[in-house]
CSV table of C-alpha atoms and ligand atoms in Angstrom, one decimal:
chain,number,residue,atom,x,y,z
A,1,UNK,CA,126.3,100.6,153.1
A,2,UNK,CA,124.5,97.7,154.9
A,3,UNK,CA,126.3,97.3,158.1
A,4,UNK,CA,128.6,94.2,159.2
A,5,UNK,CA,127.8,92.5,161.8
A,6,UNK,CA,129.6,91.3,164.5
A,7,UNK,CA,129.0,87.8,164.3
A,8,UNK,CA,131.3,87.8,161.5
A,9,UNK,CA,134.6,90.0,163.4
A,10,UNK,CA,133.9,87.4,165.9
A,11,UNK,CA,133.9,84.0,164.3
A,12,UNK,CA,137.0,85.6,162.5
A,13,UNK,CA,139.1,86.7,166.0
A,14,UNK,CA,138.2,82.6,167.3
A,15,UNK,CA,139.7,81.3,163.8
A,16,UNK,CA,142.7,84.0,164.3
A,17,UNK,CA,143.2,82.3,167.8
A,18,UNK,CA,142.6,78.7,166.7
A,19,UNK,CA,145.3,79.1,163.6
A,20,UNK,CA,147.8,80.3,166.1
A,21,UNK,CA,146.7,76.7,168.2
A,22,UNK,CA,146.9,74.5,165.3
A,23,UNK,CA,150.4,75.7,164.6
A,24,UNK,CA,151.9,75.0,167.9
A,25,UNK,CA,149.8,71.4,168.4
A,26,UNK,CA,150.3,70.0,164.9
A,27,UNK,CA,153.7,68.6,165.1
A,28,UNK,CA,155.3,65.2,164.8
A,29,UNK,CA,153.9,62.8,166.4
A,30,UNK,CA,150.7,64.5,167.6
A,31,UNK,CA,147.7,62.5,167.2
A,32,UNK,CA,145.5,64.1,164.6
A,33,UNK,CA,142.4,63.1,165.9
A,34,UNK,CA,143.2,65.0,169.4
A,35,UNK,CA,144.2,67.9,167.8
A,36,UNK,CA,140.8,68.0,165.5
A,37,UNK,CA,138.7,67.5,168.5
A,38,UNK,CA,141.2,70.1,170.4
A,39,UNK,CA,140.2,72.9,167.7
A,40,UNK,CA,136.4,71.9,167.4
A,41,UNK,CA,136.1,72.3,171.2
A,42,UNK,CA,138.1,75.3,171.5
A,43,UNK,CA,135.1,76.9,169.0
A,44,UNK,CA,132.5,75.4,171.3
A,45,UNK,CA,134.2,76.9,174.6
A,46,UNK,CA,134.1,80.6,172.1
A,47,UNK,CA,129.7,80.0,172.0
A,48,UNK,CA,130.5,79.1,168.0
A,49,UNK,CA,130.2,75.9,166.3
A,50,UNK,CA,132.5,74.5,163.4
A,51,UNK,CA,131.4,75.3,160.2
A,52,UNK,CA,132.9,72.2,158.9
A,53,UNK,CA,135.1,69.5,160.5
A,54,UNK,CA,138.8,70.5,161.7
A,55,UNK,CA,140.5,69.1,158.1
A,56,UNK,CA,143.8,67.8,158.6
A,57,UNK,CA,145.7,67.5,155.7
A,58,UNK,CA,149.2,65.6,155.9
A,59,UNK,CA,151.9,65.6,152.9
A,60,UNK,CA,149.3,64.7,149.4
A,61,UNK,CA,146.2,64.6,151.0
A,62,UNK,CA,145.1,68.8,150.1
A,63,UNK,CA,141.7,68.8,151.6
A,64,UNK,CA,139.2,67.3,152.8
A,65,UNK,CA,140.1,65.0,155.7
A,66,UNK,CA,138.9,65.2,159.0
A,67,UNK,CA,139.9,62.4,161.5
A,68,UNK,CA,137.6,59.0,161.4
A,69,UNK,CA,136.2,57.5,164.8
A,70,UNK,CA,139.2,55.4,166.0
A,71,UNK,CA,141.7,56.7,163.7
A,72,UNK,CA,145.2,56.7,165.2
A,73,UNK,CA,147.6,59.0,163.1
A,74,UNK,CA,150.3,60.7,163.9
A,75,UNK,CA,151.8,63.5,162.5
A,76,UNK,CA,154.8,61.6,160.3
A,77,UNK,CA,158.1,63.4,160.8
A,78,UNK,CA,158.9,65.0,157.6
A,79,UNK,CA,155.9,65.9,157.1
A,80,UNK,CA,153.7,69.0,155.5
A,81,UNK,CA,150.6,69.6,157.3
A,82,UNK,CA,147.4,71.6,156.7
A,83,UNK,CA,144.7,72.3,159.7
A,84,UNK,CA,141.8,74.2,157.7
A,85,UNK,CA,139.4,75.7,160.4
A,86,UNK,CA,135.7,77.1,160.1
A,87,UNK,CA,134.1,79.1,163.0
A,88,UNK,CA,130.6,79.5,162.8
A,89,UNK,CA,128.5,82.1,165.0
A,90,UNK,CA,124.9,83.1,163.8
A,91,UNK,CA,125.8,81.7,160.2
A,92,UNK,CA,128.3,83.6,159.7
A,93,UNK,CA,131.6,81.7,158.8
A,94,UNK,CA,135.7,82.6,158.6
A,95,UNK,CA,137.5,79.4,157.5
A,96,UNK,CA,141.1,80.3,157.6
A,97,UNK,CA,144.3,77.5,157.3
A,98,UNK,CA,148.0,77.1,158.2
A,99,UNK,CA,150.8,74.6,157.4
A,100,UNK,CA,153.2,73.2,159.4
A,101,UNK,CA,156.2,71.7,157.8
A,102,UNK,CA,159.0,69.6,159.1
A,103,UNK,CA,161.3,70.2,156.3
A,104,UNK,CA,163.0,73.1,154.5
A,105,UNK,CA,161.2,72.4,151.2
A,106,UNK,CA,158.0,72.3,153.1
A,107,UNK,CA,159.0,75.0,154.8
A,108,UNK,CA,159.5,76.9,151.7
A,109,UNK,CA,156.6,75.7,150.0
A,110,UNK,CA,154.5,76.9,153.0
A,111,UNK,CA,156.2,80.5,152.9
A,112,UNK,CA,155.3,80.7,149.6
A,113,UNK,CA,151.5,79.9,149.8
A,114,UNK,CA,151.9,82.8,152.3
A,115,UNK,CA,153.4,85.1,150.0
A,116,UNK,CA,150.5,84.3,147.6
A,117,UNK,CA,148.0,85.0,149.8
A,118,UNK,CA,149.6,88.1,151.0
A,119,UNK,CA,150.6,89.6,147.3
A,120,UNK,CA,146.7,88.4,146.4
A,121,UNK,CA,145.4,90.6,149.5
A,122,UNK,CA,146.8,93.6,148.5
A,123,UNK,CA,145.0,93.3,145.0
A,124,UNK,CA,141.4,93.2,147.2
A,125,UNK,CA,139.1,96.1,146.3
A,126,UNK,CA,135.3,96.8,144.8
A,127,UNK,CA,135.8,95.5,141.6
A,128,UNK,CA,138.8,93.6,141.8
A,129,UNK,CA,138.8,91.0,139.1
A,130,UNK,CA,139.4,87.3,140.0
A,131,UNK,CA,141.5,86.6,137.0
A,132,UNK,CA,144.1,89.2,138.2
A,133,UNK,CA,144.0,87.5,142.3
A,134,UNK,CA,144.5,84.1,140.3
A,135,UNK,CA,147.5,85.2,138.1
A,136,UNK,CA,149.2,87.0,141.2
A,137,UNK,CA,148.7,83.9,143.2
A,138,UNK,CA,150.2,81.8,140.2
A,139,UNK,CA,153.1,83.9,139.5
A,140,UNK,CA,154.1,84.6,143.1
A,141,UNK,CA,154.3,80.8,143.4
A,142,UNK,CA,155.9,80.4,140.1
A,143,UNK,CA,158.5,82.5,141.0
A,144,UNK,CA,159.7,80.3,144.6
A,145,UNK,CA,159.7,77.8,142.6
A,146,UNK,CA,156.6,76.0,143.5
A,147,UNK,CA,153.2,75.2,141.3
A,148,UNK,CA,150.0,76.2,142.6
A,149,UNK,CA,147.1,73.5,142.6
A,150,UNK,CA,144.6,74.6,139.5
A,151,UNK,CA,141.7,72.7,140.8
A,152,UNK,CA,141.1,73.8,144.4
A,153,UNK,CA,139.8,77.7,144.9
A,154,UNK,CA,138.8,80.2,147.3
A,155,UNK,CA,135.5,80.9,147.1
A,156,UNK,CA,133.0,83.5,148.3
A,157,UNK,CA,131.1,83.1,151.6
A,158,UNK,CA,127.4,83.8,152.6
A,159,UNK,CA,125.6,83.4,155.9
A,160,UNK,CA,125.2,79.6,156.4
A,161,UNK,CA,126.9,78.7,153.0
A,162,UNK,CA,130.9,78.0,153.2
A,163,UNK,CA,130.8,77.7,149.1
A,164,UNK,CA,128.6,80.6,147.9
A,165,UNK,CA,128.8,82.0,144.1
A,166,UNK,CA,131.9,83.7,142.9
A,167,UNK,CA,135.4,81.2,143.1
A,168,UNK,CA,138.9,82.8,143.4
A,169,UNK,CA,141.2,81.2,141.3
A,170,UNK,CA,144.8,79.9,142.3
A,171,UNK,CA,146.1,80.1,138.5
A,172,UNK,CA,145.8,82.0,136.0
A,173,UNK,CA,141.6,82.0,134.2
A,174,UNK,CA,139.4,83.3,132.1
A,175,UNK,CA,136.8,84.1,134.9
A,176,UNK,CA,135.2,87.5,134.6
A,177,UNK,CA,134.1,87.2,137.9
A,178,UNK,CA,134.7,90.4,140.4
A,179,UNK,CA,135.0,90.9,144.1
A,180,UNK,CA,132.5,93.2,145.1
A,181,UNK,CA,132.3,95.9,148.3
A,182,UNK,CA,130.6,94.2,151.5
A,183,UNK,CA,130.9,90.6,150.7
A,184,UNK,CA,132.9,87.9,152.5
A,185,UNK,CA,135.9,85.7,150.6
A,186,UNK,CA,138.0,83.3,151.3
A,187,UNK,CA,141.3,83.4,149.1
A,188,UNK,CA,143.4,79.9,149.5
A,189,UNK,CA,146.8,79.6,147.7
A,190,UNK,CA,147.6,75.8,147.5
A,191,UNK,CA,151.1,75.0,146.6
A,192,UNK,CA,153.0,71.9,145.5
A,193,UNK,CA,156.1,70.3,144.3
A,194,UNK,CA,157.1,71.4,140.7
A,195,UNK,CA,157.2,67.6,139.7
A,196,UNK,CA,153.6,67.9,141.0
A,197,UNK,CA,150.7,67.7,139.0
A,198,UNK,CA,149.6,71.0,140.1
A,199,UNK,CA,146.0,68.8,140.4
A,200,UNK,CA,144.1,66.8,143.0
A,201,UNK,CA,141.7,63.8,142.1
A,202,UNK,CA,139.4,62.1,144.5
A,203,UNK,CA,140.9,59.3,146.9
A,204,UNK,CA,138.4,56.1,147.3
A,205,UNK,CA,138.0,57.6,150.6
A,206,UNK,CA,135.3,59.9,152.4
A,207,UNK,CA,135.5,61.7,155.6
A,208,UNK,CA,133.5,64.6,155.6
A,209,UNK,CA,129.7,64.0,154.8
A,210,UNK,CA,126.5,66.6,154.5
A,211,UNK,CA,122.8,66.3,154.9
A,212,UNK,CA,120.9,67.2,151.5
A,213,UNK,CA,117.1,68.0,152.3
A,214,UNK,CA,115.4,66.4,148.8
A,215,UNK,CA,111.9,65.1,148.0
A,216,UNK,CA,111.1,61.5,149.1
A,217,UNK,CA,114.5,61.3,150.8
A,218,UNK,CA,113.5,59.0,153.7
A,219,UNK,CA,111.2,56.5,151.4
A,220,UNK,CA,112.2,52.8,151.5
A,221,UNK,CA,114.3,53.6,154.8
A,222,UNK,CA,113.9,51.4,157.8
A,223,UNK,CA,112.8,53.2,161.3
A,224,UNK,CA,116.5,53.4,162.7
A,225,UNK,CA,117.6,54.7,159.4
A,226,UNK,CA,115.1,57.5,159.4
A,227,UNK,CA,115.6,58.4,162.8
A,228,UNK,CA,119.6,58.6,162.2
A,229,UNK,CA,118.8,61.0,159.2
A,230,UNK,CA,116.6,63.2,161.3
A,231,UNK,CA,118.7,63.3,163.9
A,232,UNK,CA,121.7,64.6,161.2
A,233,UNK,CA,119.3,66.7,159.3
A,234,UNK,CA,118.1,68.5,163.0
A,235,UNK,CA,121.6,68.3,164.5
A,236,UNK,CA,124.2,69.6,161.4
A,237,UNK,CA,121.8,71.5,159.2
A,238,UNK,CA,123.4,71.3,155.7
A,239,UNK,CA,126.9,71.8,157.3
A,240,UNK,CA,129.4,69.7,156.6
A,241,UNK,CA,129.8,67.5,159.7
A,242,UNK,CA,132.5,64.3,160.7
A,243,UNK,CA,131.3,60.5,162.0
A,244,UNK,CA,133.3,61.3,165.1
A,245,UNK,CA,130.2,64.0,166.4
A,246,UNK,CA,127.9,60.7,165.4
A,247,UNK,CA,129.9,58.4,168.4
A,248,UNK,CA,127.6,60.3,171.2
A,249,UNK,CA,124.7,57.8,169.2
A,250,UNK,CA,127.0,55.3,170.3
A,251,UNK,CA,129.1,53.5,167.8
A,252,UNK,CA,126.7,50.9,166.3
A,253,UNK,CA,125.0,53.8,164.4
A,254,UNK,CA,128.4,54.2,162.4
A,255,UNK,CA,127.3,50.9,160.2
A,256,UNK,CA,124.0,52.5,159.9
A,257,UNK,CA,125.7,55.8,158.5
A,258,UNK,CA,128.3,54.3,156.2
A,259,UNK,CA,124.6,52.8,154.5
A,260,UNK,CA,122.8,56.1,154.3
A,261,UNK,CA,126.2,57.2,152.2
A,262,UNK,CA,126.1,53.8,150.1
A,263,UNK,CA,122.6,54.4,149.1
A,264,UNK,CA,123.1,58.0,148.5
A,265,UNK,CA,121.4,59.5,151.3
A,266,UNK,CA,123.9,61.3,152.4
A,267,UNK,CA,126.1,63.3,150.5
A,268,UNK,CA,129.9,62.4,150.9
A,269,UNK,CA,133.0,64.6,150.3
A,270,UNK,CA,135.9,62.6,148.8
A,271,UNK,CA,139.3,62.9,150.0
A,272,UNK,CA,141.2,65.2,147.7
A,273,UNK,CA,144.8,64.4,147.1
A,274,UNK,CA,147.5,65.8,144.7
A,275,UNK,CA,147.3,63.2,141.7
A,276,UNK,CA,151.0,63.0,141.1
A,277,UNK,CA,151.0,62.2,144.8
A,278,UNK,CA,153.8,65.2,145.7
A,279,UNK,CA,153.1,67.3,149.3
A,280,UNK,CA,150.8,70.1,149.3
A,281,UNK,CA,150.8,73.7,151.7
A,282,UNK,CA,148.2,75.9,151.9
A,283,UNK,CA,147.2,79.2,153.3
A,284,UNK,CA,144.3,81.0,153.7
A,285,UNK,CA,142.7,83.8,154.4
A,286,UNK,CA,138.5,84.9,154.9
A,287,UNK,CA,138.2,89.3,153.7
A,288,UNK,CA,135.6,91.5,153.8
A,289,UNK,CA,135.5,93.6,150.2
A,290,UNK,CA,136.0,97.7,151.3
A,291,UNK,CA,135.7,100.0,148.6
A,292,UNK,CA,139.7,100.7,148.3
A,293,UNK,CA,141.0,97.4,149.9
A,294,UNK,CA,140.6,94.3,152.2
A,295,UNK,CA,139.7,93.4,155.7
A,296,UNK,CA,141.2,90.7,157.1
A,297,UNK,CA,139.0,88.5,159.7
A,298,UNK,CA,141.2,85.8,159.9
B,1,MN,MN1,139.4,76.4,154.6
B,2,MN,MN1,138.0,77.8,152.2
């Protein structure tokens, strides 16, 4: 069998460590942009790099936000929050999440995404079928309760690419898809109110952008806009990366960003949030396939 390397154990033990961080910083009244830049340093300090921005999620907003230059939130009271974390060493990736909730419901809604990803673990093998991981992670949360979120997915990971190939479900599919010995996944129960829609949509709002190497991408650009591009496309790669690691360029290049995105140079990752607008947990997990069961990195 072709060996593991140790890139991956690693970047796994940092996002073990970081998980246990996020759940003791992000509490009411914390300043979500400290605690983002908190967790991306902590992977710098480890000799890793984020393999996306720190996303913190608070009550409806699932995934996808990271905090904006300037922003000034603070964890609400009564709130359900998600910190999703990726640690990157070598290209190899563990993104792993925890929620911290303020109330009983959240509470329970947050145990139960745990549950889920726990019961789905335990199904982990060669061969394992995706459908049977999705209906586990459905029922599980069924069962508290709760209603998972059909729309978002685990998904497998390969070296330099967070979404690669096979998705794990979170209800209940026809996907034929199996897990298969050697590879890297990420299982991710999301869990909502049953008055939920057990669906996000996209907000207006983008936080999270990515470089996109195409033919005749810098034609028609001005010289500061071409520079800004190739500094992104030398700097990030085609990893997800957050306006706040542009503010070194000093903050006038913002404007120049936010028109790269307009004219579609720049690929932007809409806000996700529940559409019925309820709060949303999540858990989540990065395994390595064995032949009779799981390893977990995270
Ligand atoms: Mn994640
Ligand atoms: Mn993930």
């Amino acid at each position: 069998m072709e060996q593991v390397p140790d890139a991956l154990f690693e970047a796994g033990r940092v996002a073990r460590r970081l998980k246990e961080e996020a759940y003791r910083l992000a509490r009411p009244g914390a300043s979500i942009y400290e605690l983002a830049e908190r967790i991306e340093s902590i992977i710098l300090d480890n000799h890793a790099r984020p393999a996306f921005p720190c996303n913190v999620g608070i009550n409806q907003v699932a995934a996808h936000y990271t905090p904006t230059p300037g922003d000034v939130t603070r964890i609400p009271p009564k709130s359900v929050v998600k910190v999703d974390i990726g640690v990157e060493i070598n290209g190899f990736i563990a993104d792993t999440a925890v929620t911290v909730a303020d109330t009983p419901e959240g509470e329970a809604m947050r145990l139960a995404a745990e549950e889920a990803l726990k019961t789905a673990i335990k199904l982990v093998r060669d061969g394992a079928r995706v459908s049977d991981i999705g209906s586990t992670i459905q029922s599980v949360v069924n069962r508290r309760g709760f209603k998972t979120i059909r729309n978002l997915t685990g998904h497998e990971i390969s070296r330099y690419n967070l979404h690669a190939g096979q998705s794990i479900p979170n209800v209940q599919t026809t996907d034929s898809g199996r897990l298969r010995k050697g590879h890297t996944y990420a299982i991710e129960p999301f869990v909502t109110l049953p008055e939920g829609a057990g669906e996000v949509v996209e907000s207006g709002e983008a936080t999270i952008f990515r470089f996109e190497p195409r033919p005749r991408l810098e034609k028609g650009l001005k010289g500061d806009e071409v520079s800004l591009l190739r500094y992104i496309a030398d700097e990030f790669r085609s990893l997800p990366y957050s306006t706040r690691w542009l503010l070194r360029l000093g903050r006038e290049k913002l404007e120049l960003h936010e028109k790269l995105v307009r004219n579609g140079r720049i690929h932007a990752y809409p806000v996700l949030v529940e559409r019925h607008g309820t709060p949303v947990a999540q858990a989540e997990h990065t395994v390595l396939v064995k032949e009779d069961g799981a390893e977990v990195l995270t």
